[in-house]
């Protein structure tokens, strides 16, 4: 097991003329929780997508569990990830989106077993047993044969988390997992995420939930305009921010 589950070094990413990540470097220690905060448009989602290789980077490198993700030019040399490394990294990385993206015409259980049976080709009986344990863990074992539209947004998001966990990820990426939810449903999703953190899962979480960031994270990263403005322990960054931009952002949302 590598000490840093994720190593991001000098990453640059542009969409056309819009450079959305400018020389971003960040380390995510194995077993830690990192919350990415910052104004809308600062590049947080794009950074997560680069880690999962839903986007490629233009410069710099990203290592996930010691494996290079994507091809890039680094210090003048072209480095290329092996397809096998990319596929492996993807398999070991779970992602939970703002919108739950469950398959609407499949039951909850079918949604959870889809990845392990279809992508990994594992026997259905084993996977069903594991899926039921996961549904128990997110408090929804009784919904196994329900369809997503029969569930609340909070329940759907908990299923989306169980579905990601069914692939036995080493790393979980959360992109504003509670921002599409009614306020009264936010807590149940954060509680599942907190349990996951307590069990030692390495997590990167883009969030506006500063209470969660303060209580659960080991590292808070404040981004603005494509750069990491400051990062550190939550009680440093959230309680004693050093930079004016962080101070201004926090005073607006607290
Ligand atoms: P955040 O998550 O901090 O709100 P994003 O990473 O979503 O920020 O977006 C950063 C910038 O990148 C924004 O200006 C956004 O419009 C732009 N952007 C994101 N994805 C794309 C894309 N696929 N094509 C073009 N521009 C994009």
Coordinates of C-alpha atoms and ligand atoms in Angstrom, one line a residue:
X1 CA 0.0 0.0 0.0
X2 CA 1.4 3.4 -1.0
X3 CA 1.7 6.1 1.6
X4 CA -0.2 8.6 -0.6
X5 CA -3.2 7.0 -2.3
X6 CA -3.2 10.1 -4.7
X7 CA -0.3 12.2 -5.7
X8 CA -1.1 15.2 -7.9
X9 CA 1.9 17.1 -9.2
X10 CA 1.9 20.2 -11.3
X11 CA -1.4 19.5 -13.0
X12 CA -2.6 21.8 -15.7
X13 CA -5.9 21.4 -17.5
X14 CA -7.5 23.7 -20.1
X15 CA -10.8 23.6 -21.9
X16 CA -10.0 25.7 -25.0
X17 CA -8.6 29.0 -23.8
X18 CA -10.0 28.5 -20.4
X19 CA -7.3 27.1 -18.1
X20 CA -9.2 25.6 -15.2
X21 CA -6.4 23.9 -13.3
X22 CA -3.1 25.8 -13.0
X23 CA -0.2 23.9 -11.6
X24 CA -2.2 22.1 -9.0
X25 CA -0.2 19.8 -6.6
X26 CA -1.9 17.8 -3.8
X27 CA -1.3 14.7 -1.8
X28 CA -4.0 12.5 -0.4
X29 CA -2.6 10.2 2.2
X30 CA -4.0 6.6 2.2
X31 CA -6.8 6.3 4.7
X32 CA -7.5 10.1 4.9
X33 CA -10.4 12.3 4.0
X34 CA -9.8 15.4 2.0
X35 CA -12.5 18.0 1.4
X36 CA -12.2 20.3 -1.6
X37 CA -14.0 23.6 -1.0
X38 CA -14.1 26.9 -2.9
X39 CA -16.3 29.0 -5.1
X40 CA -18.2 27.5 -8.1
X41 CA -16.0 27.3 -11.2
X42 CA -12.7 27.0 -9.3
X43 CA -11.9 23.6 -10.8
X44 CA -12.8 21.2 -8.0
X45 CA -14.9 18.9 -10.1
X46 CA -12.4 19.0 -12.9
X47 CA -9.7 17.9 -10.5
X48 CA -11.8 14.9 -9.3
X49 CA -12.5 14.0 -12.9
X50 CA -8.8 14.1 -13.7
X51 CA -8.1 11.7 -10.8
X52 CA -10.7 9.3 -12.2
X53 CA -9.4 9.9 -15.7
X54 CA -12.8 11.1 -16.9
X55 CA -10.7 14.0 -18.1
X56 CA -7.1 14.0 -19.3
X57 CA -4.5 16.4 -18.0
X58 CA -2.5 18.8 -20.2
X59 CA 0.6 18.8 -18.0
X60 CA 1.8 17.4 -14.7
X61 CA 1.1 13.9 -13.4
X62 CA -1.4 12.1 -11.2
X63 CA -0.6 8.9 -9.5
X64 CA -3.3 6.8 -7.9
X65 CA -1.9 4.1 -5.6
X66 CA 1.5 4.5 -7.2
X67 CA 0.1 4.1 -10.8
X68 CA 0.3 6.8 -13.3
X69 CA -3.1 8.0 -14.6
X70 CA -3.1 9.2 -18.1
X71 CA -0.5 10.5 -20.6
X72 CA 1.3 13.7 -19.9
X73 CA 4.4 15.8 -20.6
X74 CA 6.3 16.2 -17.4
X75 CA 9.6 18.1 -17.3
X76 CA 9.9 17.8 -21.1
X77 CA 9.4 14.0 -21.1
X78 CA 6.3 12.3 -22.4
X79 CA 5.0 9.9 -19.8
X80 CA 2.3 7.5 -20.7
X81 CA 0.1 5.4 -18.5
X82 CA -0.4 1.8 -19.5
X83 CA -4.0 1.0 -20.5
X84 CA -3.9 -1.8 -17.9
X85 CA -3.0 0.7 -15.2
X86 CA -5.8 3.1 -16.2
X87 CA -8.3 0.3 -16.2
X88 CA -7.1 -1.0 -12.9
X89 CA -7.2 2.5 -11.3
X90 CA -10.7 3.1 -12.6
X91 CA -11.9 -0.2 -11.1
X92 CA -10.4 0.7 -7.8
X93 CA -11.9 4.2 -7.7
X94 CA -15.5 4.8 -6.8
X95 CA -17.2 8.0 -7.8
X96 CA -20.5 9.4 -6.4
X97 CA -22.0 12.3 -8.3
X98 CA -24.4 15.1 -7.4
X99 CA -27.1 13.4 -9.4
X100 CA -27.4 9.8 -8.4
X101 CA -27.2 8.2 -11.9
X102 CA -28.9 5.0 -10.9
X103 CA -30.4 2.8 -13.7
X104 CA -34.1 3.7 -13.4
X105 CA -35.4 0.4 -14.8
X106 CA -33.4 -1.8 -12.5
X107 CA -34.1 -2.6 -8.9
X108 CA -31.9 -1.3 -6.1
X109 CA -30.2 -4.7 -5.9
X110 CA -29.6 -4.9 -9.6
X111 CA -28.1 -1.4 -9.6
X112 CA -25.6 -2.5 -6.9
X113 CA -24.6 -5.8 -8.5
X114 CA -24.2 -4.4 -12.0
X115 CA -20.5 -3.4 -11.8
X116 CA -19.2 -6.6 -10.1
X117 CA -21.2 -8.9 -12.4
X118 CA -20.9 -7.0 -15.7
X119 CA -17.5 -5.3 -15.4
X120 CA -15.6 -7.8 -13.1
X121 CA -17.5 -10.9 -14.3
X122 CA -18.0 -12.2 -10.8
X123 CA -20.6 -14.9 -9.9
X124 CA -24.0 -13.4 -9.3
X125 CA -24.6 -15.4 -6.1
X126 CA -21.4 -14.1 -4.3
X127 CA -22.1 -10.5 -5.5
X128 CA -25.7 -10.6 -4.3
X129 CA -24.6 -11.6 -0.8
X130 CA -22.0 -8.8 -0.7
X131 CA -24.6 -6.3 -2.1
X132 CA -27.0 -7.2 0.7
X133 CA -24.3 -6.5 3.3
X134 CA -23.7 -3.2 1.7
X135 CA -27.4 -2.3 1.6
X136 CA -27.5 -3.2 5.3
X137 CA -24.6 -0.9 5.9
X138 CA -26.3 2.1 4.2
X139 CA -29.5 1.2 6.1
X140 CA -31.5 0.2 3.0
X141 CA -31.6 -3.6 2.9
X142 CA -35.4 -3.5 3.0
X143 CA -35.4 -1.6 -0.4
X144 CA -33.5 -4.2 -2.4
X145 CA -36.4 -4.9 -4.7
X146 CA -37.6 -1.3 -5.0
X147 CA -37.0 0.9 -8.0
X148 CA -35.0 4.1 -7.7
X149 CA -38.0 6.3 -8.4
X150 CA -39.7 4.8 -5.3
X151 CA -37.0 6.2 -3.1
X152 CA -36.2 9.6 -1.7
X153 CA -33.1 11.5 -3.0
X154 CA -31.2 10.7 0.1
X155 CA -32.0 7.0 -0.2
X156 CA -31.0 7.1 -3.9
X157 CA -27.7 8.7 -3.0
X158 CA -27.0 6.0 -0.3
X159 CA -27.7 3.4 -3.0
X160 CA -25.3 5.2 -5.3
X161 CA -22.6 4.9 -2.5
X162 CA -23.4 1.2 -2.0
X163 CA -23.1 0.7 -5.7
X164 CA -19.7 2.3 -5.8
X165 CA -18.6 0.3 -2.8
X166 CA -19.6 -3.0 -4.5
X167 CA -16.5 -2.6 -6.7
X168 CA -14.4 -2.7 -3.5
X169 CA -12.7 0.6 -4.3
X170 CA -9.5 1.8 -2.6
X171 CA -10.4 5.4 -3.2
X172 CA -13.8 7.1 -3.2
X173 CA -14.4 10.4 -5.0
X174 CA -17.5 12.4 -4.1
X175 CA -18.6 15.3 -6.2
X176 CA -21.1 17.5 -4.2
X177 CA -23.0 14.4 -3.1
X178 CA -25.5 16.3 -1.1
X179 CA -26.1 19.5 -3.1
X180 CA -29.1 18.1 -5.1
X181 CA -30.8 17.0 -1.9
X182 CA -33.6 18.6 0.1
X183 CA -32.0 19.9 3.3
X184 CA -33.7 17.3 5.5
X185 CA -32.1 14.5 3.5
X186 CA -28.5 15.7 3.6
X187 CA -27.7 14.3 7.1
X188 CA -28.4 10.7 6.2
X189 CA -26.0 10.8 3.3
X190 CA -23.3 12.5 5.3
X191 CA -23.8 9.9 8.1
X192 CA -23.0 7.1 5.6
X193 CA -19.9 9.0 4.4
X194 CA -18.8 9.5 7.9
X195 CA -19.0 5.8 8.6
X196 CA -17.0 5.1 5.5
X197 CA -14.3 7.6 6.7
X198 CA -14.3 5.9 10.2
X199 CA -13.6 2.6 8.5
X200 CA -10.5 4.1 6.9
X201 CA -11.6 4.7 3.3
X202 CA -9.5 7.2 1.4
X203 CA -11.9 9.9 0.3
X204 CA -11.8 13.1 -1.8
X205 CA -15.0 15.1 -1.3
X206 CA -16.0 18.2 -3.1
X207 CA -18.5 19.8 -0.8
X208 CA -20.1 22.9 0.6
X209 CA -20.9 21.1 3.8
X210 CA -18.3 22.9 6.1
X211 CA -19.6 21.1 9.2
X212 CA -18.7 17.8 7.5
X213 CA -15.4 19.1 6.4
X214 CA -14.6 20.3 9.9
X215 CA -15.6 17.1 11.7
X216 CA -14.7 14.4 9.3
X217 CA -11.8 15.5 7.1
X218 CA -8.1 15.3 7.8
X219 CA -7.3 17.9 5.1
X220 CA -9.2 20.8 3.7
X221 CA -8.2 22.2 0.4
X222 CA -9.4 25.7 -0.6
X223 CA -9.4 26.2 -4.4
X224 CA -10.1 29.4 -6.3
X225 CA -9.5 30.1 -10.0
X226 CA -7.8 26.8 -10.7
X227 CA -5.2 27.0 -8.0
X228 CA -4.9 25.6 -4.5
X229 CA -5.0 28.8 -2.4
X230 CA -4.4 26.9 0.9
X231 CA -4.6 23.5 2.4
X232 CA -4.2 22.0 5.8
X233 CA -5.9 20.6 8.8
X234 CA -9.6 21.7 9.0
X235 CA -9.0 23.7 12.2
X236 CA -6.3 25.6 10.4
X237 CA -8.0 26.3 7.1
X238 CA -11.5 26.7 8.4
X239 CA -10.9 28.4 11.7
X240 CA -7.7 30.3 11.0
X241 CA -7.5 30.8 7.2
X242 CA -4.3 32.6 6.2
X243 CA -5.3 33.9 2.8
X244 CA -7.7 36.7 2.2
X245 CA -9.6 34.8 -0.5
X246 CA -10.2 31.9 1.9
X247 CA -11.4 34.3 4.6
X248 CA -13.7 36.1 2.1
X249 CA -15.2 32.7 0.9
X250 CA -15.7 31.4 4.4
X251 CA -17.3 34.6 5.6
X252 CA -19.8 34.5 2.7
X253 CA -20.9 30.9 3.4
X254 CA -20.8 30.7 7.2
Ligands
LIG1 P1 -16.1 23.7 -9.6 O1 -16.3 22.2 -9.4 O2 -15.1 24.3 -8.7 O3 -17.4 24.4 -9.6 P2 -15.5 23.0 -12.3 O4 -14.3 22.1 -12.3 O5 -16.8 22.4 -12.5 O6 -15.5 23.9 -11.0 O7 -15.3 24.0 -13.5 C1 -14.2 24.8 -13.7 C2 -14.2 25.5 -15.0 O8 -14.1 24.6 -16.0 C3 -15.5 26.3 -15.2 O9 -15.2 27.5 -15.8 C4 -16.3 25.4 -16.2 O10 -17.1 26.1 -17.0 C5 -15.2 24.8 -17.0 N1 -15.5 23.4 -17.5 C6 -15.7 22.3 -16.7 N2 -16.0 21.3 -17.5 C7 -15.9 21.7 -18.8 C8 -16.0 21.1 -20.1 N3 -16.3 19.8 -20.2 N4 -15.9 21.8 -21.2 C9 -15.6 23.2 -21.1 N5 -15.4 23.8 -19.9 C10 -15.6 23.1 -18.8

